[in-house]
Coordinates of C-alpha atoms in Angstrom, one line a residue:
X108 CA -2.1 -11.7 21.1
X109 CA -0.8 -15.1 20.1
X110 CA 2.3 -14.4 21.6
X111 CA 0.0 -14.4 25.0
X112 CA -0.4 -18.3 24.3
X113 CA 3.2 -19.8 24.0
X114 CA 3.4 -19.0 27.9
X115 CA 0.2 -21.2 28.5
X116 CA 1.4 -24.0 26.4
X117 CA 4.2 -24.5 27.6
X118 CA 2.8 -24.3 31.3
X119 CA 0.1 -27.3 30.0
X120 CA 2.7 -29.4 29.3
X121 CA 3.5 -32.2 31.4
X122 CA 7.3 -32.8 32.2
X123 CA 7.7 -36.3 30.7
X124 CA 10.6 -38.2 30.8
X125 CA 12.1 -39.7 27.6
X126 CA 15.5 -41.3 26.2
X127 CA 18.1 -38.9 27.1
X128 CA 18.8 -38.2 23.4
X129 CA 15.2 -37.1 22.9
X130 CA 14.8 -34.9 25.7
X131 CA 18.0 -33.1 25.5
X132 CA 16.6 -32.0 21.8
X133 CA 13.2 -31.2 23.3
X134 CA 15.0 -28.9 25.5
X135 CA 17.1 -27.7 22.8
X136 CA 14.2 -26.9 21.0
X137 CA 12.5 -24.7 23.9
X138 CA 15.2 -23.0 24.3
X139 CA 15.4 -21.7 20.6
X140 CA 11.4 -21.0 21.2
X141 CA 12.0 -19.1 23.5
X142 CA 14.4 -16.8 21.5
X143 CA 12.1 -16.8 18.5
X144 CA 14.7 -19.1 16.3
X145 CA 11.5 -21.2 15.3
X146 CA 13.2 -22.7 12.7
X147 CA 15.8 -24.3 14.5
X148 CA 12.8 -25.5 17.3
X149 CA 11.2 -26.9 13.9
X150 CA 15.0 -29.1 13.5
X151 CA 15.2 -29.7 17.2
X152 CA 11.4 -31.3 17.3
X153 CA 11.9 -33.4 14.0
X154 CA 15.1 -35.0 16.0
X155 CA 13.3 -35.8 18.9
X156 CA 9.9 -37.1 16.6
X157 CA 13.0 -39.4 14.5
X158 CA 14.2 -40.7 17.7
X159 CA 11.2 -41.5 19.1
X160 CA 8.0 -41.5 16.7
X161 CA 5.0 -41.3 19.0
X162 CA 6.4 -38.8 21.5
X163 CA 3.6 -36.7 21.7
X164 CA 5.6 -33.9 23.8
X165 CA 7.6 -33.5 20.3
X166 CA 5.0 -33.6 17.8
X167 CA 2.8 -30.7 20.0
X168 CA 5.8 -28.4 20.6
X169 CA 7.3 -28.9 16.6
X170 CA 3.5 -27.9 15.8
X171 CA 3.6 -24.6 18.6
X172 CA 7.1 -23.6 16.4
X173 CA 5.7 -24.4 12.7
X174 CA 2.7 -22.0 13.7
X175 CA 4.6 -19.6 14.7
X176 CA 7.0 -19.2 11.6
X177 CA 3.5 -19.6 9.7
X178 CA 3.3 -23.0 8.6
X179 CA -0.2 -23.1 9.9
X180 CA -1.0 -26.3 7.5
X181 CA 1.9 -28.3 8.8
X182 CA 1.2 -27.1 12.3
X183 CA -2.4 -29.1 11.5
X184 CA -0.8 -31.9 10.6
X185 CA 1.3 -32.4 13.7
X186 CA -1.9 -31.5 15.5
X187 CA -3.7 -34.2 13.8
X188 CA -0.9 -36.8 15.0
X189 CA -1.1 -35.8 18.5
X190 CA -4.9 -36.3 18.6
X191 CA -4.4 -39.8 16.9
X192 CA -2.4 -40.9 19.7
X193 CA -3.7 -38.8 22.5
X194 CA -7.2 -38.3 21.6
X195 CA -7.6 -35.6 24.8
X196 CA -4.6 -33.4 24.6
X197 CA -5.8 -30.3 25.3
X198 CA -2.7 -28.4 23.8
X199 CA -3.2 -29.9 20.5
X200 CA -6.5 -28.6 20.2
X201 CA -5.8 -25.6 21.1
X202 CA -2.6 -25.2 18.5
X203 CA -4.7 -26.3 15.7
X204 CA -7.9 -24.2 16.7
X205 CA -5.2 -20.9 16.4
X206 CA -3.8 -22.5 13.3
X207 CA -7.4 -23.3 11.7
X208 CA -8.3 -19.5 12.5
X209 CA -5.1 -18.3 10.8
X210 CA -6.2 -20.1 7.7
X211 CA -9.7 -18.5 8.0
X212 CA -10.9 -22.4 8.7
X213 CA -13.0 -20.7 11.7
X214 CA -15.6 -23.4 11.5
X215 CA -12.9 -25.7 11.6
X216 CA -11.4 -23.9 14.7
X217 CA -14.9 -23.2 16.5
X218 CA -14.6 -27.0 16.2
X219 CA -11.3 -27.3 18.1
X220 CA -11.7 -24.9 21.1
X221 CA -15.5 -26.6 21.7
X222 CA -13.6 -29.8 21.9
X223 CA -11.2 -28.3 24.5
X224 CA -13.9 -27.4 26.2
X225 CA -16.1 -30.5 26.2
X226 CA -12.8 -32.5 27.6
X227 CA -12.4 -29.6 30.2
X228 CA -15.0 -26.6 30.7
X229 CA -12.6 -24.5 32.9
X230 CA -10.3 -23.7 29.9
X231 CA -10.5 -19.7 29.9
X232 CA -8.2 -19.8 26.6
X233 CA -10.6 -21.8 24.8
X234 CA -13.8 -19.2 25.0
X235 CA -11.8 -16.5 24.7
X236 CA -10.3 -18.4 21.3
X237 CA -13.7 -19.6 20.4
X238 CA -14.9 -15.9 20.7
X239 CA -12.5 -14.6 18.2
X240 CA -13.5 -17.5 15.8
X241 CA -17.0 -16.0 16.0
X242 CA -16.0 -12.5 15.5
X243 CA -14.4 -13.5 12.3
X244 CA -17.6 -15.4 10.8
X245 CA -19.5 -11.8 12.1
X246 CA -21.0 -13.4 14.9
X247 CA -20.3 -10.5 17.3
X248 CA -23.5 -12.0 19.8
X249 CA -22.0 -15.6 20.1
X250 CA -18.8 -14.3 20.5
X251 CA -20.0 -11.9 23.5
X252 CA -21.1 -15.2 25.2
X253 CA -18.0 -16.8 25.1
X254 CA -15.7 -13.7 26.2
X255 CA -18.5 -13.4 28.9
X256 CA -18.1 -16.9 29.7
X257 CA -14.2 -16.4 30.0
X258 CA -14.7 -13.7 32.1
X259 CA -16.9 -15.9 34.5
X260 CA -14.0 -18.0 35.2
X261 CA -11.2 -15.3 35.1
X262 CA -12.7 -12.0 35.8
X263 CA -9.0 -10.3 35.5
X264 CA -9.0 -11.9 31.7
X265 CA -7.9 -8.4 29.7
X266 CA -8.0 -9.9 26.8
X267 CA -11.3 -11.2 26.7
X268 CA -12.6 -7.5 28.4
X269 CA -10.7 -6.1 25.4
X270 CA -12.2 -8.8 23.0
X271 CA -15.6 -8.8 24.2
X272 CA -15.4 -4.7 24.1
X273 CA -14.6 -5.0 20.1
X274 CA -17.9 -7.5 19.4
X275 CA -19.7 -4.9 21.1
X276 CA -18.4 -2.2 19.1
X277 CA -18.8 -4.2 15.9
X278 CA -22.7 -4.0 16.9
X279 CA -22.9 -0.6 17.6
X280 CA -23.2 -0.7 21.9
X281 CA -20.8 1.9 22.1
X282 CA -21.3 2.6 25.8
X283 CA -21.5 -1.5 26.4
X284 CA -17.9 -1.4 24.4
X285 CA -16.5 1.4 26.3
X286 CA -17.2 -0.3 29.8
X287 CA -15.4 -3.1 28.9
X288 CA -12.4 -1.0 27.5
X289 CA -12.6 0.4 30.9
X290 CA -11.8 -2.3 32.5
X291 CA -8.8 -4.0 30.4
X292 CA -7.1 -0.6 31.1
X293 CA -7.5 -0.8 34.0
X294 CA -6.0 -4.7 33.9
X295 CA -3.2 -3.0 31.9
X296 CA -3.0 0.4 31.6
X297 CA -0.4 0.7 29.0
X298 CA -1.9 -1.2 26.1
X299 CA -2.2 1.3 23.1
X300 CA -4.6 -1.1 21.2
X301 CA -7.3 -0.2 24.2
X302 CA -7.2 3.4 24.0
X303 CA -7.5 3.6 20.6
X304 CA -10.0 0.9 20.6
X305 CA -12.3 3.1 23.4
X306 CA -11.8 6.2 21.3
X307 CA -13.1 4.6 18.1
X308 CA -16.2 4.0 20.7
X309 CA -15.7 7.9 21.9
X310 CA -15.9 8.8 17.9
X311 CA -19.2 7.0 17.0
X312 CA -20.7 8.7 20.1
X313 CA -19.6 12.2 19.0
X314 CA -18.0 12.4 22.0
X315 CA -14.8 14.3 20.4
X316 CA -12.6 15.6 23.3
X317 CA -12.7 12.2 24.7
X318 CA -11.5 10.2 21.6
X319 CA -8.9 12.9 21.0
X320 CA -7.8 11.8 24.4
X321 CA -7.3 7.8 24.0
X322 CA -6.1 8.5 20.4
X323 CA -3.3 11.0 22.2
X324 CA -2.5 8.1 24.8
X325 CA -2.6 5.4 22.4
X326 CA -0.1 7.2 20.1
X327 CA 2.1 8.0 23.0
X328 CA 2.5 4.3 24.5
X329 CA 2.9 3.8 20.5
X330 CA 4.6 6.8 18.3
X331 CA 4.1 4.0 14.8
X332 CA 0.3 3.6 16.1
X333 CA -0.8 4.3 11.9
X334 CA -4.8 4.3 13.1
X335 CA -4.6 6.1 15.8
X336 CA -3.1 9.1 13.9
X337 CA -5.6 8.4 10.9
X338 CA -8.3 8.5 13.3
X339 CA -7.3 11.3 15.4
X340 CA -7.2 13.0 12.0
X341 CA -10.3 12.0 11.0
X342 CA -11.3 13.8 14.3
X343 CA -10.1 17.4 13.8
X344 CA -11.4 16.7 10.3
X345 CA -14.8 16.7 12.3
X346 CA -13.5 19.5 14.7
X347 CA -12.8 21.8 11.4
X348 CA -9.3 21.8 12.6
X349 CA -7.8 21.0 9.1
X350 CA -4.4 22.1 9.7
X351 CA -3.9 19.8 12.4
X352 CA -5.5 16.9 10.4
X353 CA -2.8 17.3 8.1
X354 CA -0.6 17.0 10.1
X355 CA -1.9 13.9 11.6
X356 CA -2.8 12.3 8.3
X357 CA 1.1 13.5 6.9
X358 CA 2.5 11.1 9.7
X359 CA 0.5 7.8 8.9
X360 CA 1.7 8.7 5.2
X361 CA 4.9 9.3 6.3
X362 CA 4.3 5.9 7.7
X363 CA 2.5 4.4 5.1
X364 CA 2.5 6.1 2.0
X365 CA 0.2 4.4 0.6
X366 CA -2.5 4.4 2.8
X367 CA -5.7 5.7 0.8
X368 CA -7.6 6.7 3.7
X369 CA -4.8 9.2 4.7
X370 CA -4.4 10.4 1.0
X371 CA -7.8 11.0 0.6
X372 CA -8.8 12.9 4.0
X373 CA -5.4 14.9 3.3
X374 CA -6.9 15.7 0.4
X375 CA -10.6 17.1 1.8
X376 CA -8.5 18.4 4.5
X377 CA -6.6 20.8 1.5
X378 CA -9.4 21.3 0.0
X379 CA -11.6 23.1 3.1
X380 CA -8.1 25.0 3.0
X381 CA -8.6 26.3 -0.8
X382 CA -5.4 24.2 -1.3
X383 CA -6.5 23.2 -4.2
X384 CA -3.2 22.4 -5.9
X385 CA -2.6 19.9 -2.9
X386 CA -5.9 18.5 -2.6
X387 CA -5.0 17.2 -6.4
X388 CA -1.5 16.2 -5.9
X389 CA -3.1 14.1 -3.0
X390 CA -6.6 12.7 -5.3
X391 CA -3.6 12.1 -8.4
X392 CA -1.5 9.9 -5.8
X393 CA -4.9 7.9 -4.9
X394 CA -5.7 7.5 -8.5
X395 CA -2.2 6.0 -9.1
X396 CA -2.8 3.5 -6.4
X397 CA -6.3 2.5 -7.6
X398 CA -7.7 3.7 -10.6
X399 CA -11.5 2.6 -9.9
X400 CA -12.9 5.0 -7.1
X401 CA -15.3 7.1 -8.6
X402 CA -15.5 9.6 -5.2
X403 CA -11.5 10.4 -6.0
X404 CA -11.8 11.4 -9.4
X405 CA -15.3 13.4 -8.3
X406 CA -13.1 15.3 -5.8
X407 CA -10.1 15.9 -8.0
X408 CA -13.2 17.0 -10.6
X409 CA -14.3 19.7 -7.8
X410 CA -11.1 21.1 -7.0
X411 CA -10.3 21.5 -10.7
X412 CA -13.3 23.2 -11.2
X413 CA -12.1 25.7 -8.6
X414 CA -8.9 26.5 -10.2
X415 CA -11.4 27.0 -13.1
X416 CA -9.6 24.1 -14.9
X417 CA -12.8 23.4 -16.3
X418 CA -11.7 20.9 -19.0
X419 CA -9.5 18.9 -16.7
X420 CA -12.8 19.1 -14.5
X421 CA -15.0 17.7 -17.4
X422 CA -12.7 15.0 -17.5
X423 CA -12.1 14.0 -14.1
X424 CA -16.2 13.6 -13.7
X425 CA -16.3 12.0 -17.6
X426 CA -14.3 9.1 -15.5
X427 CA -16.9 9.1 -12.3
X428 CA -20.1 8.9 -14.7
X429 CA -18.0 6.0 -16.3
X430 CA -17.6 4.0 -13.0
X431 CA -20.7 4.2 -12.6
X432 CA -21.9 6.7 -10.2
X433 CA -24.8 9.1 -11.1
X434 CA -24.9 11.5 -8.9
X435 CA -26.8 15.1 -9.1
X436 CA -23.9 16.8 -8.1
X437 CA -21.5 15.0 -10.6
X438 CA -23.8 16.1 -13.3
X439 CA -24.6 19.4 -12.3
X440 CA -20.8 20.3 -12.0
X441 CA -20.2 19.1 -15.2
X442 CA -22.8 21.2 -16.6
X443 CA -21.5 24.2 -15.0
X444 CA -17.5 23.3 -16.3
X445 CA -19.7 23.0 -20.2
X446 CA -21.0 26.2 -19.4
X447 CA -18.0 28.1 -18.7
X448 CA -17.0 26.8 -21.6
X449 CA -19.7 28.1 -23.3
X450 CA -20.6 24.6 -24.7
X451 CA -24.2 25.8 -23.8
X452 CA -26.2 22.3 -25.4
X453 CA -23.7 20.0 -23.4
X454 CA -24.8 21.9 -20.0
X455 CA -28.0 22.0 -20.5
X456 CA -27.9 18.6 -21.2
X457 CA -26.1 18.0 -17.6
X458 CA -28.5 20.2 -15.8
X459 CA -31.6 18.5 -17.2
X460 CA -30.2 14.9 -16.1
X461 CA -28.9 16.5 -12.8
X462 CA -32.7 17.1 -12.3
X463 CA -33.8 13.9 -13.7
X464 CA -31.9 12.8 -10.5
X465 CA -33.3 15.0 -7.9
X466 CA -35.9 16.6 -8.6
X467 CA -35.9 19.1 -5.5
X468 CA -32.5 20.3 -6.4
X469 CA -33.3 24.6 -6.3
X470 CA -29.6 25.5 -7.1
X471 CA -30.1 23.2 -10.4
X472 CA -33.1 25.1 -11.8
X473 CA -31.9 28.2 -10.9
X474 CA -28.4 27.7 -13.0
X475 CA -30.5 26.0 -16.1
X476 CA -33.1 29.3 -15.9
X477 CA -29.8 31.3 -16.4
X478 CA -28.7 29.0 -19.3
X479 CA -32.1 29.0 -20.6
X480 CA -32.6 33.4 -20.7
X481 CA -29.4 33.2 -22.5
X482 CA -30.4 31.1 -25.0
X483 CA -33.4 33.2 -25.1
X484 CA -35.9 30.8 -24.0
X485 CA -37.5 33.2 -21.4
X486 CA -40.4 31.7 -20.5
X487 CA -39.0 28.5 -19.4
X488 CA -36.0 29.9 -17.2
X489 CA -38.7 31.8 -15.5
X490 CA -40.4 28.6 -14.7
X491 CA -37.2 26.7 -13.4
X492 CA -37.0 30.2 -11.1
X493 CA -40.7 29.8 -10.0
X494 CA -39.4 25.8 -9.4
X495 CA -36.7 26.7 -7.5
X496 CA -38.6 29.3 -5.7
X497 CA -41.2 26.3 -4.4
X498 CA -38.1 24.3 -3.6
X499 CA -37.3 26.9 -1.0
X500 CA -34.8 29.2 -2.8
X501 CA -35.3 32.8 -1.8
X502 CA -33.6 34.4 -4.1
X503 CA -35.5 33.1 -7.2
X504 CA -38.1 35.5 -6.7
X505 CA -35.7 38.5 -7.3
X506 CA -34.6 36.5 -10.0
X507 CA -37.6 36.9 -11.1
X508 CA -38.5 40.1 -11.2
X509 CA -34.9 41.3 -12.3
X510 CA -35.4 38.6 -15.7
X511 CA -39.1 38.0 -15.9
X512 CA -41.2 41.1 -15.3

């Protein structure tokens, strides 16, 4: 997008005529600009701002070139100058505003664009700029405003149809966001960015064929679109297509490989499969990347489990209770791993905590009623069967006549 605003710039700035000396390295400048060589504009500028020290033309363009090789700080400063001398210039407001939001000053660039548009209300770049300020401090409703005010004075704006169709999305108006992704496609119907932006809509609505759609379109005006795979993935995850999940999720690793999102859904993906060997080799790469998420070491813990690994198990879920997360199920698994391991007074003391934590848990009672007729405590494993049989569990009550009558 900030590319999009060089061309507008440079278009607001008035053809001024200075010393030969300074102009010809004003034009020398552009012209590196132009071919992205932003540190020679940077030398070019400076010449020009030595030669003649309030050229304001020099100062505002030396401030477009620092932000763009990401001196945003320095680009301020020029900025700053510009506004001393010129306290209207419209382009130096609007260079500091984008260099304000790049520093995540958005108060600071809120500030800017409203001035641009106090001095001159017909500014379309300066809502539209204003509106991503907003978005960033999570004001998705005053940023609708001004893309909808943008929109009012350019109504073949994309940007601020895409822009405005993202704030909506951010609030949960999926079909609000969707119409407005409509219409920047059709302003420009080969930007990836809103396809896959209309099929994150199309996901949230469970509307699955259709996201599958702008994911496929997005990825083919971009074969490196990373989130569009993921998501597509994410997808036939939902569709119980694993197979082509994994596929999707192996090419944003291939691309990234060490996106966590792609390692993990891999990994549920293998794990629906009975891969449970993969599934692992995908939680162990996570776990290698970040050591702290107690969900990853709870999978891994499950498909241990079911490669009756039932010590590795134990400790995988040993490390989930540790960070933190009780969980039923984390307890309840670990009691059945003890179990099989005949470590009868360590399950039971899982299954009793595992229905400390939900109480209307059948499976639970029924697995510490077993534990509890084989340590010979009959009477009370019939009562967990009785429980469970309250709880809705059909098959308690032959349970209970095979172990209790």
């Amino acid at each position: 997008m900030i590319k999009y605003f060089i061309k507008i710039i440079f278009m607001l700035f008035p053809l001024i005529s200075y010393s030969q000396s300074a102009q010809e390295y004003i034009d020398m400048g552009i012209q590196r600009l132009n071919t992205e060589d932003y540190m020679g504009g940077i030398q070019s500028f400076s010449k020009a701002v030595d030669l003649e020290p309030n050229n304001i033309r020099a100062y505002n363009l030396r401030g477009l070139a620092k932000f763009y090789s990401g001196d945003y700080r320095s680009a301020v400063q020029d900025c700053n100058k510009v506004i001393i001398l010129e306290p209207t210039n419209l382009e130096a407001y609007m260079i500091r505003g984008l260099a304000k939001s790049d520093l995540e000053d958005n108060h600071g660039a809120i500030q800017d664009y409203t001035k641009i548009i106090e001095i001159n209300p017909k500014v379309v770049d300066a809502y539209n700029n204003r509106g991503l300020a907003k978005s960033h401090l999570d004001d998705n409703r005053g940023a609708i405003k001004d893309y909808t005010k943008a929109i009012e004075i350019d109504q073949k704006y994309k940007q601020a149809y895409f822009n405005r169709g993202s704030a909506k999305l951010n609030l949960e108006n999926y079909q609000g966001s969707i119409q407005d992704f409509n219409r920047a496609i059709e302003l420009d119907h080969e930007d990836p960015s809103a396809y896959y932006k209309r099929g994150m809509a199309k996901f949230s609505l469970v509307d699955y064929r259709g996201a599958v759609h702008d994911f496929n379109v997005a990825i083919e005006l971009n074969p490196k679109y990373s989130d569009a795979f993921l998501n597509r993935g994410l997808v036939k995850l939902n569709l119980v297509d694993y197979r082509g999940a994994i596929l999707d999720l192996n090419k944003v690793i291939e691309l990234n490989p060490k996106n966590s999102d792609a390692l993990f859904n891999r990994g549920l993906a293998k794990q629906n499969l009975k891969d449970y060997r993969g599934a692992i080799r995908d939680y162990t790469k996570l776990i290698e990347l970040d050591s702290r998420s107690p969900d990853v070491y709870n999978n891994r813990g499950v498909a241990k489990f079911l490669l009756k690994d039932n010590r590795g198990a134990i400790q995988d879920l040993n490390k989930v209770i540790e960070l933190g997360q009780e969980n039923f199920n984390t307890y309840g698994l670990r009691g059945s791993a003890k179990y099989n391991l005949e470590d009868y007074r360590g399950a039971m003391q899982d299954y009793n905590k595992s229905i400390e934590l939900d109480p209307k848990n059948a499976p639970f009672y029924i697995k510490r009623g077993f534990l509890k007729i084989l340590l010979e405590d009959i009477d009370s494993g019939c009562l967990d069967f009785s429980k469970a049989g309250e709880l809705g569990e059909v098959k308690a009550y032959d349970l209970i006549q095979e172990f209790c009558n």
